[in-house]
């Protein structure tokens, strides 16, 4: 992301925080996902009374983009209200992100200061689709059918 | 949903199926969520190499709507490619839906035949935010602080 | 479950509540899963700072049993501290349960009064493995390979 | 983990793989979690027809230990059938692990060769309970009640 894109994404992420559905954590997170073609998809955390069904802001942004036909990303910005700490993506969102490759992840405080990383840096030695492909290839080489 | 709304939602749900990210299940699902004010949000299933991170079409549609400020829904249409069976929402999506109240859930086959139900009918004796509120009220009555 | 089995499961479910890891919801749930061969596996809710990673008591009990080689169940008992309401399984746990067939689900209050249902009753018109099999069969009949 | 503990955990993890419920991925994973007091809890992946409800081997082991009253861990071993690659925990399992602190994570191939890391190393700049506590403290300092 260049500076102009970053600023736009920070605006979008921070503006979307108002829509967070967080009656349980009261923790409003907003995300803005930039596609390689320059489109921005925002996301918010959507919580559920069964906590385990909660979907974070980043995953909302990813699914939103995919559902409109976009799967190639330049970066994602994650905004929280926390003034003294950078809120980074949780492990679930990190895993969800690497499904779409390596791209920038920027965490931003209310004062617009940023912490910059990337999907791959945030998940060292990552588990990915390549592992499933390697498994399928090994099974094929060994003459195993999926039923085995 | 009246007939016109239903037809529009079926179109939207079936059209969105093409964007499903389903390299693991090869099962394309599309959803179309109608807000009470007449806006339609589509969704698709977005799978992950770590299967447990998969998000279904319905949940994509819900988070998308919420992230744009919409939380009041008339109904959701779920479309699959299966010709001989209606594909109903999984339990996770049923739970995600009841967070936003009771509204129509319509499952549709490729030939546009439908199975109609509702979020509350699909989750009899549902667990919901009311349970958490009841728990908090009981704790308060008994003088328990959250820390106990 | 016969009465003796039910009583044992209620004891086990209520006794396990003390181990719940619930620093976010403060809602202690315990479960006791009875295998067809008479073994009991307990479970508790295990929450996470990323709420979406929370695993409920029922799913803890299911994975525990499976990890020891048990997949055939007579019933599951779910215990909460709520005195005036029965806490039923969330949609995610209902879906997780039907993977292993139709069996009793019993919700129990602190005073041991019960609400009895079953995995299939709690998920009407359920989505299941049969849907995935039907999809694979349709694809095969139509000469589609998974890659299409 | 010392060498003896590691060997025992590798045995336990690899032995538990047989119990994996993986009719969708056909990818058998086993885990063995060592508590600080020397107890081993095994885990396997338990998949669901609704892929998103799948629970990995590591999370099965964690919930199992917690449900029996154990929350303090020395390390976890993760075993797969893949001969040429180390299978590391997915992001969801990494997040689930850091809930219980920093401890060893060892990935093991069928030939018992290992890749050693730790929960904190696998989730750099991790999101954790400390973030939620910081948020609550900030809200309190600013006179915000959770309802705001
Ligand atoms: Zn997250
Ligand atoms: Zn679903
Ligand atoms: Zn549940
Ligand atoms: Zn995992």
Coordinates of C-alpha atoms and ligand atoms in Angstrom, one line a residue:
Chain A
X1 CA 0.0 0.0 0.0
X2 CA 1.3 3.4 -0.8
X3 CA 0.7 6.3 1.6
X4 CA -2.5 7.5 -0.1
X5 CA -4.0 4.0 -0.1
X6 CA -3.0 3.5 3.6
X7 CA -4.7 6.8 4.6
X8 CA -7.9 5.8 2.8
X9 CA -7.8 2.4 4.4
X10 CA -7.3 3.9 7.8
X11 CA -10.3 6.2 7.2
X12 CA -12.4 3.3 6.1
X13 CA -11.4 0.9 8.9
X14 CA -11.9 3.5 11.6
X15 CA -15.2 4.7 10.1
X16 CA -16.6 1.1 10.0
X17 CA -15.9 0.5 13.7
X18 CA -19.3 2.1 14.5
X19 CA -21.1 -0.9 12.9
X20 CA -19.4 -3.5 15.1
X21 CA -21.9 -5.9 16.7
X22 CA -20.1 -6.4 20.0
X23 CA -22.7 -6.6 22.8
X24 CA -20.5 -9.1 24.7
X25 CA -16.9 -7.8 24.4
X26 CA -17.8 -4.1 23.8
X27 CA -14.6 -4.1 21.8
X28 CA -15.2 -2.3 18.4
X29 CA -12.9 -3.4 15.7
X30 CA -12.9 -2.2 12.1
X31 CA -11.0 -3.5 9.1
X32 CA -10.4 -2.2 5.6
X33 CA -9.1 -4.7 3.0
X34 CA -7.5 -3.3 -0.2
X35 CA -7.7 -5.4 -3.3
X36 CA -4.9 -5.3 -5.9
X37 CA -7.2 -3.4 -8.2
X38 CA -7.8 -0.7 -5.7
X39 CA -11.2 -1.6 -4.2
X40 CA -11.7 -1.3 -0.4
X41 CA -13.9 -3.8 1.5
X42 CA -14.6 -2.9 5.2
X43 CA -15.3 -5.3 8.0
X44 CA -16.4 -5.3 11.6
X45 CA -16.5 -7.9 14.4
X46 CA -19.9 -9.6 14.6
X47 CA -20.3 -11.4 17.9
X48 CA -22.8 -14.0 18.9
X49 CA -24.3 -15.1 22.2
X50 CA -22.5 -18.4 21.6
X51 CA -19.1 -16.7 21.8
X52 CA -17.5 -19.4 19.5
X53 CA -19.5 -18.2 16.6
X54 CA -18.0 -14.7 16.7
X55 CA -16.5 -13.5 13.4
X56 CA -13.8 -10.9 13.6
X57 CA -13.5 -7.7 11.5
X58 CA -10.8 -9.1 9.3
X59 CA -12.7 -12.2 8.4
X60 CA -15.8 -10.1 7.6
X61 CA -13.7 -8.1 5.2
X62 CA -12.2 -11.1 3.6
X63 CA -15.5 -13.0 3.0
X64 CA -17.1 -9.8 1.8
X65 CA -14.4 -9.3 -0.9
X66 CA -14.5 -12.9 -1.9
X67 CA -18.3 -12.9 -2.2
X68 CA -18.0 -10.0 -4.7
X69 CA -15.3 -11.9 -6.8
X70 CA -12.1 -10.4 -5.3
X71 CA -9.4 -12.7 -4.0
X72 CA -6.2 -10.7 -4.6
X73 CA -5.2 -8.3 -1.9
X74 CA -2.6 -5.6 -1.3
X75 CA -3.1 -5.2 2.3
X76 CA -5.5 -5.0 5.3
X77 CA -5.8 -2.3 8.0
X78 CA -7.2 -3.2 11.4
X79 CA -8.4 -0.4 13.7
X80 CA -9.2 -0.5 17.4
X81 CA -10.0 2.0 20.1
X82 CA -7.0 1.1 22.2
X83 CA -4.7 4.0 22.6
X84 CA -1.7 2.4 24.2
X85 CA -1.5 -0.9 22.3
X86 CA -1.6 -2.2 18.8
X87 CA -4.3 -4.8 18.4
X88 CA -3.1 -7.4 16.0
X89 CA -5.2 -10.0 14.2
X90 CA -6.0 -13.1 16.2
X91 CA -4.7 -16.5 15.0
X92 CA -7.9 -17.4 13.3
X93 CA -7.8 -14.2 11.2
X94 CA -4.1 -14.8 10.4
X95 CA -4.9 -18.2 9.1
X96 CA -7.9 -16.9 7.1
X97 CA -5.6 -14.3 5.5
X98 CA -2.9 -16.6 4.4
X99 CA -5.4 -18.5 2.3
X100 CA -5.1 -15.5 -0.1
X101 CA -1.3 -15.2 0.0
X102 CA 1.2 -12.8 1.5
X103 CA 0.2 -9.2 1.8
X104 CA 0.5 -6.3 4.2
X105 CA -1.2 -6.2 7.6
X106 CA -1.3 -2.8 9.2
X107 CA -2.6 -2.3 12.8
X108 CA -3.7 1.2 13.6
X109 CA -4.3 3.1 16.8
X110 CA -7.0 5.9 17.1
X111 CA -4.2 8.5 16.6
X112 CA -3.4 6.8 13.2
X113 CA 0.0 5.5 14.3
X114 CA 0.7 2.1 12.7
X115 CA 2.3 -1.2 13.2
X116 CA 3.2 -2.9 9.9
X117 CA 3.5 -6.6 9.3
X118 CA 2.3 -9.1 6.7
X119 CA 0.2 -12.2 6.6
X120 CA 3.2 -14.5 6.3
X121 CA 5.3 -12.7 9.0
X122 CA 2.4 -13.0 11.4
X123 CA 2.2 -16.8 10.9
X124 CA 5.7 -18.1 10.8
X125 CA 6.1 -21.6 9.3
X126 CA 2.5 -21.4 8.3
X127 CA 0.0 -24.2 7.7
X128 CA -1.6 -23.8 4.3
X129 CA -3.2 -25.3 1.2
X130 CA 0.3 -26.5 0.2
X131 CA 0.2 -28.9 3.1
X132 CA -3.0 -30.4 1.9
X133 CA -1.7 -30.7 -1.7
X134 CA 1.5 -32.3 -0.4
X135 CA -0.6 -34.8 1.5
X136 CA -2.7 -35.6 -1.5
X137 CA 0.4 -36.1 -3.7
X138 CA 2.0 -38.4 -1.1
X139 CA -1.2 -40.5 -0.9
X140 CA -1.3 -40.7 -4.7
X141 CA 2.4 -41.8 -4.9
X142 CA 1.7 -44.4 -2.3
X143 CA -1.4 -45.7 -4.1
X144 CA -3.7 -44.7 -1.3
X145 CA -7.2 -43.7 -2.2
X146 CA -8.9 -41.1 -0.1
X147 CA -11.0 -43.9 1.4
X148 CA -7.9 -45.5 3.0
Chain B
X1 CA -40.6 -11.8 1.7
X2 CA -43.2 -11.3 -0.9
X3 CA -43.0 -13.1 -4.3
X4 CA -41.1 -10.3 -6.0
X5 CA -38.5 -10.1 -3.2
X6 CA -38.1 -13.8 -3.1
X7 CA -37.5 -14.0 -6.9
X8 CA -34.9 -11.2 -6.6
X9 CA -33.2 -13.0 -3.7
X10 CA -33.1 -16.3 -5.6
X11 CA -31.5 -14.5 -8.5
X12 CA -28.9 -12.9 -6.2
X13 CA -28.2 -16.1 -4.3
X14 CA -27.7 -18.2 -7.4
X15 CA -25.7 -15.6 -9.1
X16 CA -23.3 -15.3 -6.2
X17 CA -22.5 -19.0 -6.2
X18 CA -19.8 -18.4 -8.8
X19 CA -17.7 -16.5 -6.3
X20 CA -17.6 -19.3 -3.7
X21 CA -14.1 -20.1 -2.5
X22 CA -14.5 -23.9 -2.1
X23 CA -11.3 -25.7 -3.2
X24 CA -11.8 -28.3 -0.5
X25 CA -15.5 -29.2 -0.6
X26 CA -16.2 -28.2 -4.2
X27 CA -19.6 -27.3 -2.9
X28 CA -20.7 -23.9 -4.1
X29 CA -23.3 -22.2 -1.9
X30 CA -24.7 -18.7 -2.4
X31 CA -26.9 -16.7 -0.1
X32 CA -29.0 -13.5 -0.4
X33 CA -30.0 -11.7 2.7
X34 CA -32.9 -9.2 2.5
X35 CA -33.0 -6.3 5.0
X36 CA -36.3 -4.9 6.2
X37 CA -35.5 -1.8 4.2
X38 CA -35.2 -3.8 1.0
X39 CA -31.5 -4.1 0.6
X40 CA -29.9 -7.4 -0.5
X41 CA -26.6 -8.6 0.7
X42 CA -25.1 -11.7 -0.9
X43 CA -22.8 -14.2 0.5
X44 CA -20.7 -17.3 -0.5
X45 CA -18.9 -20.0 1.4
X46 CA -15.2 -19.1 2.0
X47 CA -13.2 -22.2 2.9
X48 CA -9.8 -22.5 4.5
X49 CA -7.0 -25.1 4.4
X50 CA -7.7 -25.3 8.1
X51 CA -11.2 -26.6 7.6
X52 CA -12.4 -25.3 10.9
X53 CA -12.0 -21.7 9.7
X54 CA -14.5 -22.1 6.9
X55 CA -17.2 -19.5 6.9
X56 CA -20.5 -20.4 5.2
X57 CA -22.4 -18.3 2.7
X58 CA -25.1 -17.3 5.2
X59 CA -22.6 -16.0 7.7
X60 CA -20.8 -14.1 5.0
X61 CA -24.1 -12.4 4.1
X62 CA -24.9 -11.6 7.8
X63 CA -21.5 -10.1 8.5
X64 CA -21.5 -8.1 5.3
X65 CA -24.9 -6.6 6.2
X66 CA -23.9 -5.8 9.7
X67 CA -20.6 -4.2 8.6
X68 CA -22.7 -1.8 6.5
X69 CA -25.0 -0.9 9.4
X70 CA -27.9 -3.3 8.7
X71 CA -29.1 -5.7 11.4
X72 CA -32.8 -6.0 10.7
X73 CA -33.8 -8.7 8.2
X74 CA -36.8 -10.0 6.4
X75 CA -35.3 -13.2 5.2
X76 CA -32.4 -15.1 3.8
X77 CA -32.3 -17.3 0.7
X78 CA -29.7 -20.1 0.4
X79 CA -28.9 -21.6 -3.0
X80 CA -27.0 -24.8 -3.8
X81 CA -26.3 -26.9 -6.9
X82 CA -28.0 -30.0 -5.5
X83 CA -31.0 -31.0 -7.6
X84 CA -32.6 -33.6 -5.4
X85 CA -32.2 -32.2 -2.0
X86 CA -32.7 -28.9 -0.2
X87 CA -29.5 -27.7 1.5
X88 CA -30.4 -26.2 4.8
X89 CA -28.2 -23.9 6.9
X90 CA -25.7 -25.7 9.2
X91 CA -26.1 -25.3 12.9
X92 CA -23.5 -22.6 13.1
X93 CA -25.3 -20.5 10.6
X94 CA -28.6 -21.1 12.3
X95 CA -27.1 -19.8 15.6
X96 CA -25.6 -16.9 13.8
X97 CA -29.0 -16.0 12.3
X98 CA -31.0 -16.0 15.6
X99 CA -28.7 -13.3 16.9
X100 CA -30.7 -11.0 14.7
X101 CA -34.2 -12.3 15.5
X102 CA -36.8 -14.4 13.8
X103 CA -37.1 -14.1 10.0
X104 CA -37.6 -16.3 7.0
X105 CA -35.1 -18.8 5.8
X106 CA -35.6 -20.1 2.2
X107 CA -33.6 -23.0 0.8
X108 CA -33.7 -23.1 -3.0
X109 CA -32.7 -25.8 -5.6
X110 CA -31.3 -24.9 -9.0
X111 CA -34.8 -25.2 -10.5
X112 CA -36.0 -22.5 -8.1
X113 CA -38.2 -24.8 -6.0
X114 CA -38.1 -23.7 -2.4
X115 CA -38.2 -25.0 1.2
X116 CA -39.4 -22.3 3.5
X117 CA -38.7 -22.1 7.2
X118 CA -37.5 -19.5 9.7
X119 CA -34.5 -18.8 11.9
X120 CA -36.5 -19.7 15.0
X121 CA -38.1 -22.8 13.6
X122 CA -34.7 -24.1 12.5
X123 CA -33.4 -23.8 16.1
X124 CA -36.1 -25.1 18.4
X125 CA -35.6 -24.1 22.1
X126 CA -32.8 -21.9 20.9
X127 CA -29.9 -20.6 22.9
X128 CA -29.7 -16.8 22.7
X129 CA -28.7 -13.5 24.2
X130 CA -31.7 -13.8 26.5
X131 CA -29.8 -16.7 28.3
X132 CA -26.8 -14.5 28.9
X133 CA -29.0 -11.7 30.2
X134 CA -30.8 -14.1 32.5
X135 CA -27.5 -15.4 33.8
X136 CA -26.3 -11.8 34.5
X137 CA -29.6 -11.0 36.3
X138 CA -29.4 -14.1 38.4
X139 CA -25.7 -13.3 39.3
X140 CA -26.7 -9.7 40.2
X141 CA -29.7 -10.9 42.4
X142 CA -27.4 -13.3 44.2
X143 CA -24.8 -10.6 44.7
X144 CA -22.2 -12.3 42.6
X145 CA -19.8 -10.1 40.7
X146 CA -18.5 -11.3 37.4
X147 CA -15.2 -12.1 39.1
X148 CA -16.7 -14.8 41.2
Chain C
X1 CA -30.4 -43.2 28.8
X2 CA -32.1 -45.0 31.7
X3 CA -32.7 -43.3 35.0
X4 CA -29.5 -44.6 36.5
X5 CA -27.4 -43.5 33.6
X6 CA -29.1 -40.1 33.5
X7 CA -28.3 -39.5 37.2
X8 CA -24.7 -40.4 36.7
X9 CA -24.4 -38.1 33.8
X10 CA -26.0 -35.3 35.7
X11 CA -23.5 -35.8 38.5
X12 CA -20.6 -35.8 36.0
X13 CA -21.9 -32.8 34.1
X14 CA -22.5 -30.7 37.2
X15 CA -19.2 -31.7 38.8
X16 CA -17.2 -30.8 35.7
X17 CA -18.6 -27.2 35.7
X18 CA -15.9 -26.2 38.1
X19 CA -13.2 -26.7 35.4
X20 CA -14.8 -24.3 32.8
X21 CA -12.4 -21.7 31.5
X22 CA -14.8 -18.8 31.1
X23 CA -13.0 -15.6 32.1
X24 CA -15.0 -13.7 29.4
X25 CA -18.6 -14.9 29.8
X26 CA -18.3 -16.1 33.5
X27 CA -20.9 -18.7 32.4
X28 CA -19.9 -22.2 33.6
X29 CA -21.2 -25.0 31.5
X30 CA -20.6 -28.7 32.0
X31 CA -21.4 -31.7 29.8
X32 CA -21.4 -35.4 30.2
X33 CA -21.5 -37.6 27.1
X34 CA -22.5 -41.2 27.5
X35 CA -21.2 -43.7 25.0
X36 CA -23.3 -46.7 23.9
X37 CA -20.9 -48.9 25.8
X38 CA -21.5 -47.0 29.0
X39 CA -18.4 -44.8 29.2
X40 CA -18.9 -41.1 30.3
X41 CA -16.8 -38.2 28.8
X42 CA -17.2 -34.9 30.5
X43 CA -16.7 -31.5 28.9
X44 CA -16.5 -27.8 29.8
X45 CA -16.6 -24.5 27.9
X46 CA -13.1 -23.3 27.1
X47 CA -13.1 -19.6 26.1
X48 CA -10.5 -17.6 24.3
X49 CA -9.6 -13.9 24.2
X50 CA -10.5 -14.1 20.6
X51 CA -14.1 -15.0 21.3
X52 CA -14.7 -16.8 18.0
X53 CA -12.3 -19.6 19.1
X54 CA -14.4 -20.5 22.1
X55 CA -15.3 -24.2 22.3
X56 CA -18.5 -25.2 24.2
X57 CA -18.8 -27.9 26.8
X58 CA -20.6 -30.2 24.4
X59 CA -18.0 -30.0 21.7
X60 CA -15.2 -30.6 24.3
X61 CA -17.0 -33.8 25.4
X62 CA -17.5 -35.0 21.8
X63 CA -13.8 -34.4 20.7
X64 CA -12.7 -36.0 23.9
X65 CA -14.6 -39.2 23.3
X66 CA -13.6 -39.3 19.6
X67 CA -10.0 -38.9 20.5
X68 CA -10.2 -42.0 22.7
X69 CA -11.9 -44.0 20.0
X70 CA -15.6 -43.6 20.9
X71 CA -18.1 -42.4 18.2
X72 CA -21.3 -44.0 19.2
X73 CA -23.4 -42.2 21.8
X74 CA -26.5 -42.8 23.9
X75 CA -26.9 -39.2 25.0
X76 CA -25.4 -36.0 26.3
X77 CA -26.3 -34.0 29.4
X78 CA -25.7 -30.3 29.5
X79 CA -25.6 -28.5 32.9
X80 CA -25.6 -24.8 33.7
X81 CA -26.0 -22.6 36.8
X82 CA -29.2 -21.0 35.5
X83 CA -32.1 -21.7 37.9
X84 CA -35.0 -20.4 35.9
X85 CA -34.2 -21.5 32.3
X86 CA -32.9 -24.5 30.6
X87 CA -29.7 -23.8 28.6
X88 CA -29.8 -25.7 25.4
X89 CA -26.9 -26.4 23.1
X90 CA -26.0 -23.6 20.7
X91 CA -26.3 -24.3 16.9
X92 CA -22.6 -25.1 16.5
X93 CA -22.9 -27.9 19.1
X94 CA -26.1 -29.1 17.6
X95 CA -24.3 -29.5 14.3
X96 CA -21.3 -31.1 15.9
X97 CA -23.6 -33.6 17.5
X98 CA -25.5 -34.8 14.5
X99 CA -22.2 -35.8 12.9
X100 CA -22.5 -38.8 15.2
X101 CA -26.2 -39.6 14.7
X102 CA -29.4 -39.2 16.6
X103 CA -29.2 -39.5 20.4
X104 CA -30.6 -38.0 23.5
X105 CA -29.8 -34.4 24.6
X106 CA -30.8 -33.5 28.1
X107 CA -30.5 -30.0 29.6
X108 CA -30.4 -29.8 33.3
X109 CA -30.9 -27.1 35.9
X110 CA -29.0 -26.9 39.2
X111 CA -32.0 -28.5 40.9
X112 CA -31.7 -31.5 38.5
X113 CA -34.9 -30.8 36.7
X114 CA -34.5 -31.7 33.0
X115 CA -35.5 -30.8 29.5
X116 CA -35.2 -33.7 27.1
X117 CA -34.7 -33.6 23.4
X118 CA -32.4 -35.2 20.8
X119 CA -29.8 -34.2 18.4
X120 CA -32.1 -34.6 15.4
X121 CA -35.1 -32.8 17.1
X122 CA -32.8 -29.9 17.9
X123 CA -31.8 -29.5 14.3
X124 CA -34.9 -29.9 12.1
X125 CA -34.2 -30.6 8.4
X126 CA -30.6 -30.9 9.3
X127 CA -27.6 -30.4 7.1
X128 CA -25.3 -33.5 7.3
X129 CA -22.8 -35.7 5.7
X130 CA -25.6 -37.1 3.5
X131 CA -25.8 -33.8 1.7
X132 CA -22.1 -34.0 0.9
X133 CA -22.5 -37.5 -0.3
X134 CA -25.5 -36.6 -2.5
X135 CA -23.4 -33.7 -4.0
X136 CA -20.5 -36.1 -4.8
X137 CA -22.9 -38.6 -6.4
X138 CA -24.6 -35.9 -8.5
X139 CA -21.2 -34.6 -9.7
X140 CA -20.2 -38.2 -10.6
X141 CA -23.4 -38.8 -12.5
X142 CA -22.9 -35.6 -14.4
X143 CA -19.3 -36.5 -15.2
X144 CA -18.0 -33.5 -13.2
X145 CA -14.6 -34.0 -11.5
X146 CA -14.0 -32.2 -8.2
X147 CA -11.8 -29.7 -10.1
X148 CA -14.7 -28.4 -12.1
Chain D
X1 CA 10.2 -31.1 27.6
X2 CA 13.2 -33.3 28.3
X3 CA 14.1 -36.0 25.8
X4 CA 12.2 -38.7 27.7
X5 CA 9.0 -36.6 27.9
X6 CA 9.4 -35.7 24.2
X7 CA 9.6 -39.4 23.2
X8 CA 6.5 -40.3 25.3
X9 CA 4.6 -37.4 23.7
X10 CA 5.6 -38.5 20.2
X11 CA 4.4 -42.0 21.0
X12 CA 1.1 -40.7 22.3
X13 CA 0.5 -38.2 19.5
X14 CA 1.3 -40.8 16.8
X15 CA -0.7 -43.5 18.5
X16 CA -3.8 -41.2 18.7
X17 CA -3.8 -40.5 15.0
X18 CA -5.8 -43.6 14.4
X19 CA -8.8 -42.1 16.2
X20 CA -9.0 -39.0 13.9
X21 CA -12.5 -38.3 12.5
X22 CA -11.5 -37.0 9.1
X23 CA -13.9 -38.3 6.5
X24 CA -13.6 -35.0 4.6
X25 CA -9.9 -34.2 4.5
X26 CA -8.5 -37.7 5.1
X27 CA -5.7 -36.0 7.0
X28 CA -5.1 -37.8 10.3
X29 CA -3.5 -35.5 12.9
X30 CA -2.6 -36.5 16.5
X31 CA -1.5 -34.3 19.3
X32 CA -0.1 -34.9 22.8
X33 CA -0.2 -32.2 25.4
X34 CA 2.1 -32.4 28.4
X35 CA 1.0 -30.7 31.6
X36 CA 3.6 -29.2 33.9
X37 CA 2.8 -31.9 36.4
X38 CA 3.6 -34.6 33.8
X39 CA 0.2 -35.7 32.6
X40 CA -0.3 -36.3 28.9
X41 CA -3.6 -35.5 27.1
X42 CA -4.0 -36.7 23.5
X43 CA -6.1 -35.1 20.8
X44 CA -7.2 -35.8 17.2
X45 CA -8.9 -33.7 14.5
X46 CA -12.7 -34.1 14.6
X47 CA -14.2 -32.9 11.3
X48 CA -17.8 -32.0 10.5
X49 CA -19.9 -32.0 7.4
X50 CA -20.1 -28.3 7.9
X51 CA -16.4 -27.8 7.5
X52 CA -16.3 -24.7 9.7
X53 CA -17.1 -26.7 12.8
X54 CA -14.0 -28.9 12.5
X55 CA -11.8 -29.0 15.6
X56 CA -8.1 -29.7 15.2
X57 CA -6.1 -32.2 17.2
X58 CA -4.4 -29.5 19.2
X59 CA -7.6 -27.9 20.3
X60 CA -9.1 -31.3 21.2
X61 CA -6.0 -31.8 23.5
X62 CA -6.3 -28.4 25.1
X63 CA -10.0 -28.7 25.9
X64 CA -9.6 -32.2 27.2
X65 CA -6.9 -31.1 29.6
X66 CA -8.9 -28.0 30.8
X67 CA -12.0 -30.1 31.3
X68 CA -10.0 -32.3 33.7
X69 CA -8.6 -29.3 35.6
X70 CA -5.3 -28.8 33.9
X71 CA -4.3 -25.4 32.5
X72 CA -0.5 -25.3 32.9
X73 CA 1.5 -26.9 30.1
X74 CA 5.1 -27.8 29.3
X75 CA 4.6 -28.5 25.6
X76 CA 2.5 -30.0 22.8
X77 CA 3.5 -32.4 20.1
X78 CA 1.7 -32.5 16.8
X79 CA 2.0 -35.6 14.6
X80 CA 1.0 -36.0 10.9
X81 CA 1.6 -38.6 8.2
X82 CA 3.4 -36.2 6.0
X83 CA 6.9 -37.5 5.3
X84 CA 8.5 -34.5 3.6
X85 CA 7.0 -31.6 5.5
X86 CA 6.4 -30.5 9.0
X87 CA 2.7 -29.8 9.7
X88 CA 2.5 -26.8 12.0
X89 CA -0.6 -25.8 14.0
X90 CA -3.1 -23.6 12.1
X91 CA -3.7 -20.1 13.3
X92 CA -6.8 -21.0 15.2
X93 CA -4.8 -23.6 17.3
X94 CA -2.0 -21.1 17.8
X95 CA -4.4 -18.6 19.2
X96 CA -6.1 -21.3 21.3
X97 CA -2.7 -22.2 22.8
X98 CA -1.5 -18.8 23.8
X99 CA -4.6 -18.5 26.1
X100 CA -2.5 -20.8 28.3
X101 CA 0.9 -19.1 28.1
X102 CA 4.2 -19.7 26.3
X103 CA 5.3 -23.3 26.0
X104 CA 6.9 -25.6 23.6
X105 CA 5.3 -26.7 20.3
X106 CA 6.9 -29.6 18.6
X107 CA 5.9 -30.8 15.1
X108 CA 6.8 -34.4 14.3
X109 CA 7.1 -36.4 11.1
X110 CA 6.4 -40.2 10.9
X111 CA 10.2 -40.8 11.2
X112 CA 10.2 -38.9 14.5
X113 CA 12.2 -36.0 13.2
X114 CA 11.0 -32.8 14.9
X115 CA 10.6 -29.1 14.3
X116 CA 10.6 -27.2 17.6
X117 CA 9.0 -23.8 18.3
X118 CA 6.8 -22.3 21.0
X119 CA 3.3 -20.9 21.2
X120 CA 4.6 -17.3 21.4
X121 CA 7.1 -17.7 18.6
X122 CA 4.3 -19.1 16.4
X123 CA 2.2 -16.0 16.9
X124 CA 4.4 -13.0 16.9
X125 CA 2.9 -9.8 18.3
X126 CA 0.1 -12.0 19.6
X127 CA -3.4 -10.9 20.4
X128 CA -4.3 -12.0 23.9
X129 CA -6.3 -11.6 27.1
X130 CA -3.9 -8.7 28.0
X131 CA -5.5 -6.7 25.1
X132 CA -9.0 -7.2 26.6
X133 CA -7.8 -6.2 30.0
X134 CA -6.1 -3.1 28.6
X135 CA -9.3 -2.2 26.8
X136 CA -11.3 -2.6 30.1
X137 CA -8.8 -0.5 32.0
X138 CA -8.9 2.3 29.3
X139 CA -12.7 2.3 29.4
X140 CA -12.7 2.5 33.2
X141 CA -10.2 5.4 33.2
X142 CA -12.3 7.2 30.7
X143 CA -15.5 6.6 32.7
X144 CA -17.1 4.5 30.0
X145 CA -19.4 1.8 31.2
X146 CA -19.5 -1.4 29.2
X147 CA -22.9 -0.2 27.9
X148 CA -21.3 2.7 26.1
Ligands
LIG1 ZN1 -9.6 -12.5 14.5
LIG2 ZN1 -23.3 -22.8 7.8
LIG3 ZN1 -22.3 -24.7 21.9
LIG4 ZN1 -5.6 -26.1 14.0

